[in-house]
Amino acid sequence: MHLDATIATFLIQDGLTNGAVYALLGLAIVLVFSVTRVIFIPQGEFVAYGALTLATLDAGNVPGTPKLLLCFGVAAFLLDLWSWRRDLKVDALARNFALNLGLPLLIYGAVLYLAPLQLPSVIRALMTVLIIAPMGLYVYRIAYRPLADASVLVLLITSVGVHLAMLGLGLIFFGPEGLRATPLHDGSFTMGPLLVTAQSVLIYLTTILIMVALYFFFEKTLLGKALRATAVNRLGARLVGVRTQLTGVTAFVLAATIAAVSGVLMGPITTIYYDTGFLIGLKGFVAAILGGMGSFPVTAIAAIGVGMVESFASFFASNYKEIIVFGLIVPVLIWLSIDAVHHEEE
Amino acid sequence: MIANKHLMPGIAAIVVLAVLPLLPVPPFWITLANNVGLASLVAIGLVLLTGVGGLTSFGQAAFCGFGAYTTAVLTTAHGFSPWMTLPVSLLIGAAVAVPLGLMTVRLSGHYLPLGTIAWGLAIYYLFGRIEMLGRYDGITGIPPLNIAGYPLLSGQSIFYVIWIFVILTAIGAQNLLNSRIGRGIRALRGGGQAAEAFGVNIERAKLIVFIFAAIVAALSGWLYAHMQRSVNSTPFGLNMGIEYMLMAVVGGSGYIWGAIFGSAFVLIVKEILQRVMPELVGSGINVEMVVFGILLVAILQLARNGLWPMVARLMPAKSQRSIPTSVRKLAKRTLAPPGSPLIKVDRARKAFGGLVAVSDVSFEVKAGQIVGLIGPNGAGKSTTFNLITGIASLTSGSVSYQGQPLTGNSPREIAKHGIARTFQHAKILPDMSVLENVALGAHLRGSAGVFRSFLRLDREEEATLLAEAAYQLDRVGLSQYRDRPAGDLALGQIRILEIARALAADPTILLLDEPAAGLRHGEKQELATLLNKLRQEGVSVLLVEHDMGFVMGLVDHLVVLDFGTLIAEGRPADVRRHPAVVAAYLGGVA
């Protein structure tokens, strides 16, 4: 089979669709890294959780994730209690109780009630995001907050630990079988020779929407500016009164939300297994690295590029698809480190 | 016997290892011990690479793959005997490590681990796709190792081979760390600039640990192939790469014996989880990943240095190391005749964008002189200093040493001339002993390489280097702190330690960046006495200093900078009355 115009346009569309999702993930990685210096490897697990939760909801069943959310909440609650063991304040305890136990219980109850009702697909998608997003909060509290002052490398190894734990939890809560969600809209239309599915249009629109929303968040809101300030200079931000713990939590919740949305978008176009998220997330990484872990626009463009390379590689050398995508990153990394300012690492 | 008490736990461990296969233990114990041995090899490599060298790699499993596949192909398809493939496997591991290392060690900061994840994944997928390597099915029917015609088929028999390799590797790695090369490697994390200033080739040191880690991983893969008698790509993926990192971190990634402890800990916990958990939570559910993930995070939160330091505390303390007395003396440089020009700075200029930090400054340091470089804050003293030491590059002009231009030379090349320096913000290696910090200064006076160090053939030279370091410590009056970690010293003592380190390089000229800062009055007087003594011996000194009292009584010649330009130079008494100097220091009309 050789490449003709029809196949090429099909490959381009495929690459664009995947690239759009990688762009979202890349953005979340850049966001988390610049604010907290955490390289957010468990992002892929949030994607898988999102897709698998949606697929389970589609089948009218109660997914495992609300229960998992509750477990995370309990862990965060206990850790907070432990850290306050010397100096317990009633109002802080009440807030802790509401945030770490009340919120997940509420979500769990709502899902138990709503799941069997066969609600419209948009509601199911919203429920999914609502279940996954608070996980960012608890994961930050449990794993990263105690290490907020650690080096990038320690935080990276922590991320690998969180990735392992969440991957294992994914297997426990969803099992080894892959699931595929139903598209939010299963229509399609032709545009010239091209068959465009509603789902892919939805992916493009959502990606653009989230990018615009992020732009306004960072440019126009005080919290957004606080996040940017933390990203530029953590200590300086603290000195002028920015609560860096709050900005850290915000970055993680935003990242978990974006990952859940990516899962919802990705779920209907490919079968997702508990461990699929990692590879999808890593491609977001390739894009984020190409963007120097700092630039949102370059990351987005690079993500589309990654999607394209992957799409064409799967046509020309499908066996070597992953090798090409991950092999490509090495020369880029070298170029970036030669360019980067060298400083002594402590 | 008492002096060797600290060896007891090691001897006990060897005895346990030696008799373990002979005891009536369940066979899976032996299998487990074999796997611990194989993982320990990789983890020892990671200790050197990550724990000591600061280069984080998640891609070590790929090197195991190269070792395993090399012997698998050669023995099954080409009829090689297993022992013959050992050097080939290690060579292939090293050969792959050279280009990957050249690429990877250039990666700075967090790009490095991400880079290793990327090539680790790419190589893993490659193993599973290549026809010659049997694609996903891998290669079966690999012959067992044999000794004197007797094939090592059982777990018990290969057990000894594996553990002999582990123990030899661990001892060799320990030797390597306690050597001239090892001090360079230990300087990689946080002390690169200081090490470079004493002639350590940092890039090369990084490459050495990278290749070392690759070779021991390939060794592990080679042993694995002959133990398992078949290979496929599964154990060489990123997951195993992460698990090896987990072992190194659990053990405490700075400790060689911690690598073995960490491997044993992780694999035993895994075995227990696989046996116990199905009964607790039902079969078919794999919780080990969850437990490992949580374990990794918990260890980083609670014990960032791993578990080994806690174990080591239970062991008998190591007896004080006696300084080896050496018959051989290190060769000394011949000093230039007093009064001959040593360092010549000629119209040196440094501009940062539009800001000219140093503007066409010229001066000279003659042999046997102490020259002071002074000026108010922001005068360009430190920049001038950095231009001479090669840290900053000249925009125009030149710096020469005994007529040879230094312009464009790296700090490492400048060190070879016998130019030794201290740092304004002291750069010592806090975890290394005071003695070893000083010995780092004598780096260029030794020549032992990796192999001699690994095999402990460098002892005579090492003894001379340490004796020299001890002599210099004695000279500056720090010998009582010899075996303490350098991080324990007070700031003033650290400055003196830096001078001892510079002296260990047998310098013709010492460049001291604010040596008296942070010193008490008495210490300053001692420092002045020491510098005077060095001048009598013919060593020249160029110092940047703020303390006028200290400078005025000591130096032969003063150079005064203000706003990047030289405003006066000459004998201290003359310079002191120079109107431009008075204006610069006290303000007022020039």
PDB file of N, CA, C and O in Angstrom, chain B residues 63 66-68 70-71 74 83-99 211-212 214-219 222 451:
ATOM      1  N   PHE B  63      20.432  -1.831  29.266  1.00  0.00           N
ATOM      2  CA  PHE B  63      21.797  -2.368  29.197  1.00  0.00           C
ATOM      3  C   PHE B  63      21.829  -3.850  29.593  1.00  0.00           C
ATOM      4  O   PHE B  63      22.607  -4.616  29.050  1.00  0.00           O
ATOM      5  N   PHE B  66      21.087  -5.593  26.477  1.00  0.00           N
ATOM      6  CA  PHE B  66      22.206  -5.752  25.544  1.00  0.00           C
ATOM      7  C   PHE B  66      23.101  -6.917  25.965  1.00  0.00           C
ATOM      8  O   PHE B  66      23.530  -7.715  25.139  1.00  0.00           O
ATOM      9  N   GLY B  67      23.373  -7.002  27.277  1.00  0.00           N
ATOM     10  CA  GLY B  67      24.199  -8.105  27.768  1.00  0.00           C
ATOM     11  C   GLY B  67      23.541  -9.448  27.507  1.00  0.00           C
ATOM     12  O   GLY B  67      24.181 -10.397  27.030  1.00  0.00           O
ATOM     13  N   ALA B  68      22.244  -9.553  27.798  1.00  0.00           N
ATOM     14  CA  ALA B  68      21.534 -10.825  27.676  1.00  0.00           C
ATOM     15  C   ALA B  68      21.375 -11.246  26.220  1.00  0.00           C
ATOM     16  O   ALA B  68      21.650 -12.390  25.856  1.00  0.00           O
ATOM     17  N   THR B  70      23.132 -10.308  23.631  1.00  0.00           N
ATOM     18  CA  THR B  70      24.410 -10.592  22.978  1.00  0.00           C
ATOM     19  C   THR B  70      24.793 -12.055  23.168  1.00  0.00           C
ATOM     20  O   THR B  70      25.079 -12.765  22.206  1.00  0.00           O
ATOM     21  N   THR B  71      24.752 -12.506  24.427  1.00  0.00           N
ATOM     22  CA  THR B  71      25.156 -13.893  24.651  1.00  0.00           C
ATOM     23  C   THR B  71      24.127 -14.853  24.077  1.00  0.00           C
ATOM     24  O   THR B  71      24.462 -15.912  23.548  1.00  0.00           O
ATOM     25  N   LEU B  74      24.871 -15.080  20.303  1.00  0.00           N
ATOM     26  CA  LEU B  74      26.154 -15.705  20.015  1.00  0.00           C
ATOM     27  C   LEU B  74      26.162 -17.194  20.376  1.00  0.00           C
ATOM     28  O   LEU B  74      26.730 -18.007  19.648  1.00  0.00           O
ATOM     29  N   TRP B  83      31.203 -18.799  28.334  1.00  0.00           N
ATOM     30  CA  TRP B  83      32.206 -17.927  28.953  1.00  0.00           C
ATOM     31  C   TRP B  83      32.857 -17.007  27.944  1.00  0.00           C
ATOM     32  O   TRP B  83      33.258 -15.896  28.271  1.00  0.00           O
ATOM     33  N   MET B  84      32.953 -17.492  26.675  1.00  0.00           N
ATOM     34  CA  MET B  84      33.568 -16.658  25.655  1.00  0.00           C
ATOM     35  C   MET B  84      32.754 -15.403  25.371  1.00  0.00           C
ATOM     36  O   MET B  84      33.284 -14.391  24.928  1.00  0.00           O
ATOM     37  N   THR B  85      31.440 -15.498  25.615  1.00  0.00           N
ATOM     38  CA  THR B  85      30.604 -14.342  25.279  1.00  0.00           C
ATOM     39  C   THR B  85      30.626 -13.285  26.365  1.00  0.00           C
ATOM     40  O   THR B  85      30.152 -12.174  26.154  1.00  0.00           O
ATOM     41  N   LEU B  86      31.176 -13.639  27.546  1.00  0.00           N
ATOM     42  CA  LEU B  86      31.167 -12.655  28.632  1.00  0.00           C
ATOM     43  C   LEU B  86      31.848 -11.348  28.245  1.00  0.00           C
ATOM     44  O   LEU B  86      31.236 -10.280  28.326  1.00  0.00           O
ATOM     45  N   PRO B  87      33.116 -11.414  27.755  1.00  0.00           N
ATOM     46  CA  PRO B  87      33.728 -10.128  27.375  1.00  0.00           C
ATOM     47  C   PRO B  87      32.963  -9.439  26.250  1.00  0.00           C
ATOM     48  O   PRO B  87      32.883  -8.209  26.233  1.00  0.00           O
ATOM     49  N   VAL B  88      32.402 -10.251  25.324  1.00  0.00           N
ATOM     50  CA  VAL B  88      31.674  -9.624  24.208  1.00  0.00           C
ATOM     51  C   VAL B  88      30.443  -8.893  24.745  1.00  0.00           C
ATOM     52  O   VAL B  88      30.162  -7.756  24.359  1.00  0.00           O
ATOM     53  N   SER B  89      29.708  -9.542  25.664  1.00  0.00           N
ATOM     54  CA  SER B  89      28.513  -8.920  26.228  1.00  0.00           C
ATOM     55  C   SER B  89      28.861  -7.606  26.913  1.00  0.00           C
ATOM     56  O   SER B  89      28.175  -6.598  26.742  1.00  0.00           O
ATOM     57  N   LEU B  90      29.940  -7.643  27.710  1.00  0.00           N
ATOM     58  CA  LEU B  90      30.321  -6.431  28.428  1.00  0.00           C
ATOM     59  C   LEU B  90      30.767  -5.344  27.457  1.00  0.00           C
ATOM     60  O   LEU B  90      30.437  -4.174  27.617  1.00  0.00           O
ATOM     61  N   LEU B  91      31.499  -5.771  26.418  1.00  0.00           N
ATOM     62  CA  LEU B  91      31.960  -4.800  25.426  1.00  0.00           C
ATOM     63  C   LEU B  91      30.791  -4.161  24.702  1.00  0.00           C
ATOM     64  O   LEU B  91      30.795  -2.958  24.443  1.00  0.00           O
ATOM     65  N   ILE B  92      29.793  -4.992  24.339  1.00  0.00           N
ATOM     66  CA  ILE B  92      28.628  -4.435  23.643  1.00  0.00           C
ATOM     67  C   ILE B  92      27.926  -3.441  24.560  1.00  0.00           C
ATOM     68  O   ILE B  92      27.549  -2.342  24.135  1.00  0.00           O
ATOM     69  N   GLY B  93      27.778  -3.826  25.846  1.00  0.00           N
ATOM     70  CA  GLY B  93      27.162  -2.899  26.797  1.00  0.00           C
ATOM     71  C   GLY B  93      27.919  -1.580  26.820  1.00  0.00           C
ATOM     72  O   GLY B  93      27.327  -0.504  26.730  1.00  0.00           O
ATOM     73  N   ALA B  94      29.253  -1.671  26.886  1.00  0.00           N
ATOM     74  CA  ALA B  94      30.066  -0.460  26.933  1.00  0.00           C
ATOM     75  C   ALA B  94      29.966   0.314  25.629  1.00  0.00           C
ATOM     76  O   ALA B  94      29.868   1.542  25.613  1.00  0.00           O
ATOM     77  N   ALA B  95      29.952  -0.444  24.503  1.00  0.00           N
ATOM     78  CA  ALA B  95      29.924   0.211  23.193  1.00  0.00           C
ATOM     79  C   ALA B  95      28.632   0.987  22.997  1.00  0.00           C
ATOM     80  O   ALA B  95      28.625   2.057  22.394  1.00  0.00           O
ATOM     81  N   VAL B  96      27.522   0.442  23.511  1.00  0.00           N
ATOM     82  CA  VAL B  96      26.254   1.173  23.411  1.00  0.00           C
ATOM     83  C   VAL B  96      26.286   2.372  24.349  1.00  0.00           C
ATOM     84  O   VAL B  96      25.752   3.434  24.046  1.00  0.00           O
ATOM     85  N   ALA B  97      26.948   2.166  25.508  1.00  0.00           N
ATOM     86  CA  ALA B  97      26.945   3.226  26.517  1.00  0.00           C
ATOM     87  C   ALA B  97      27.731   4.448  26.053  1.00  0.00           C
ATOM     88  O   ALA B  97      27.403   5.566  26.455  1.00  0.00           O
ATOM     89  N   VAL B  98      28.750   4.244  25.214  1.00  0.00           N
ATOM     90  CA  VAL B  98      29.566   5.395  24.829  1.00  0.00           C
ATOM     91  C   VAL B  98      28.749   6.451  24.078  1.00  0.00           C
ATOM     92  O   VAL B  98      28.660   7.589  24.544  1.00  0.00           O
ATOM     93  N   PRO B  99      28.100   6.088  22.955  1.00  0.00           N
ATOM     94  CA  PRO B  99      27.308   7.144  22.292  1.00  0.00           C
ATOM     95  C   PRO B  99      26.119   7.619  23.136  1.00  0.00           C
ATOM     96  O   PRO B  99      25.862   8.813  23.216  1.00  0.00           O
ATOM     97  N   ILE B 211      29.446   4.528  31.784  1.00  0.00           N
ATOM     98  CA  ILE B 211      29.887   3.279  31.172  1.00  0.00           C
ATOM     99  C   ILE B 211      30.016   2.184  32.231  1.00  0.00           C
ATOM    100  O   ILE B 211      29.630   1.032  31.998  1.00  0.00           O
ATOM    101  N   PHE B 212      30.511   2.541  33.414  1.00  0.00           N
ATOM    102  CA  PHE B 212      30.607   1.551  34.483  1.00  0.00           C
ATOM    103  C   PHE B 212      29.232   0.960  34.784  1.00  0.00           C
ATOM    104  O   PHE B 212      29.063  -0.264  34.841  1.00  0.00           O
ATOM    105  N   ALA B 214      26.677   0.849  32.891  1.00  0.00           N
ATOM    106  CA  ALA B 214      26.203   0.053  31.753  1.00  0.00           C
ATOM    107  C   ALA B 214      26.860  -1.326  31.754  1.00  0.00           C
ATOM    108  O   ALA B 214      26.208  -2.340  31.502  1.00  0.00           O
ATOM    109  N   ILE B 215      28.159  -1.374  32.064  1.00  0.00           N
ATOM    110  CA  ILE B 215      28.870  -2.653  32.027  1.00  0.00           C
ATOM    111  C   ILE B 215      28.344  -3.594  33.113  1.00  0.00           C
ATOM    112  O   ILE B 215      28.098  -4.777  32.857  1.00  0.00           O
ATOM    113  N   VAL B 216      28.122  -3.084  34.336  1.00  0.00           N
ATOM    114  CA  VAL B 216      27.628  -3.994  35.369  1.00  0.00           C
ATOM    115  C   VAL B 216      26.193  -4.431  35.055  1.00  0.00           C
ATOM    116  O   VAL B 216      25.811  -5.565  35.360  1.00  0.00           O
ATOM    117  N   ALA B 217      25.414  -3.558  34.419  1.00  0.00           N
ATOM    118  CA  ALA B 217      24.068  -3.961  34.008  1.00  0.00           C
ATOM    119  C   ALA B 217      24.155  -5.047  32.941  1.00  0.00           C
ATOM    120  O   ALA B 217      23.407  -6.027  32.963  1.00  0.00           O
ATOM    121  N   ALA B 218      25.093  -4.892  31.998  1.00  0.00           N
ATOM    122  CA  ALA B 218      25.272  -5.913  30.959  1.00  0.00           C
ATOM    123  C   ALA B 218      25.714  -7.236  31.588  1.00  0.00           C
ATOM    124  O   ALA B 218      25.283  -8.316  31.158  1.00  0.00           O
ATOM    125  N   LEU B 219      26.555  -7.156  32.604  1.00  0.00           N
ATOM    126  CA  LEU B 219      26.989  -8.358  33.315  1.00  0.00           C
ATOM    127  C   LEU B 219      25.781  -9.057  33.931  1.00  0.00           C
ATOM    128  O   LEU B 219      25.627 -10.281  33.838  1.00  0.00           O
ATOM    129  N   TRP B 222      23.898 -10.767  31.217  1.00  0.00           N
ATOM    130  CA  TRP B 222      24.609 -11.968  30.746  1.00  0.00           C
ATOM    131  C   TRP B 222      24.330 -13.136  31.699  1.00  0.00           C
ATOM    132  O   TRP B 222      23.998 -14.241  31.281  1.00  0.00           O
ATOM    133  N   PHE B 451      40.984   1.454  35.752  1.00  0.00           N
ATOM    134  CA  PHE B 451      41.249   0.026  35.959  1.00  0.00           C
ATOM    135  C   PHE B 451      42.151  -0.210  37.152  1.00  0.00           C
ATOM    136  O   PHE B 451      41.901  -1.075  37.974  1.00  0.00           O
TER     137      PHE B 451
END
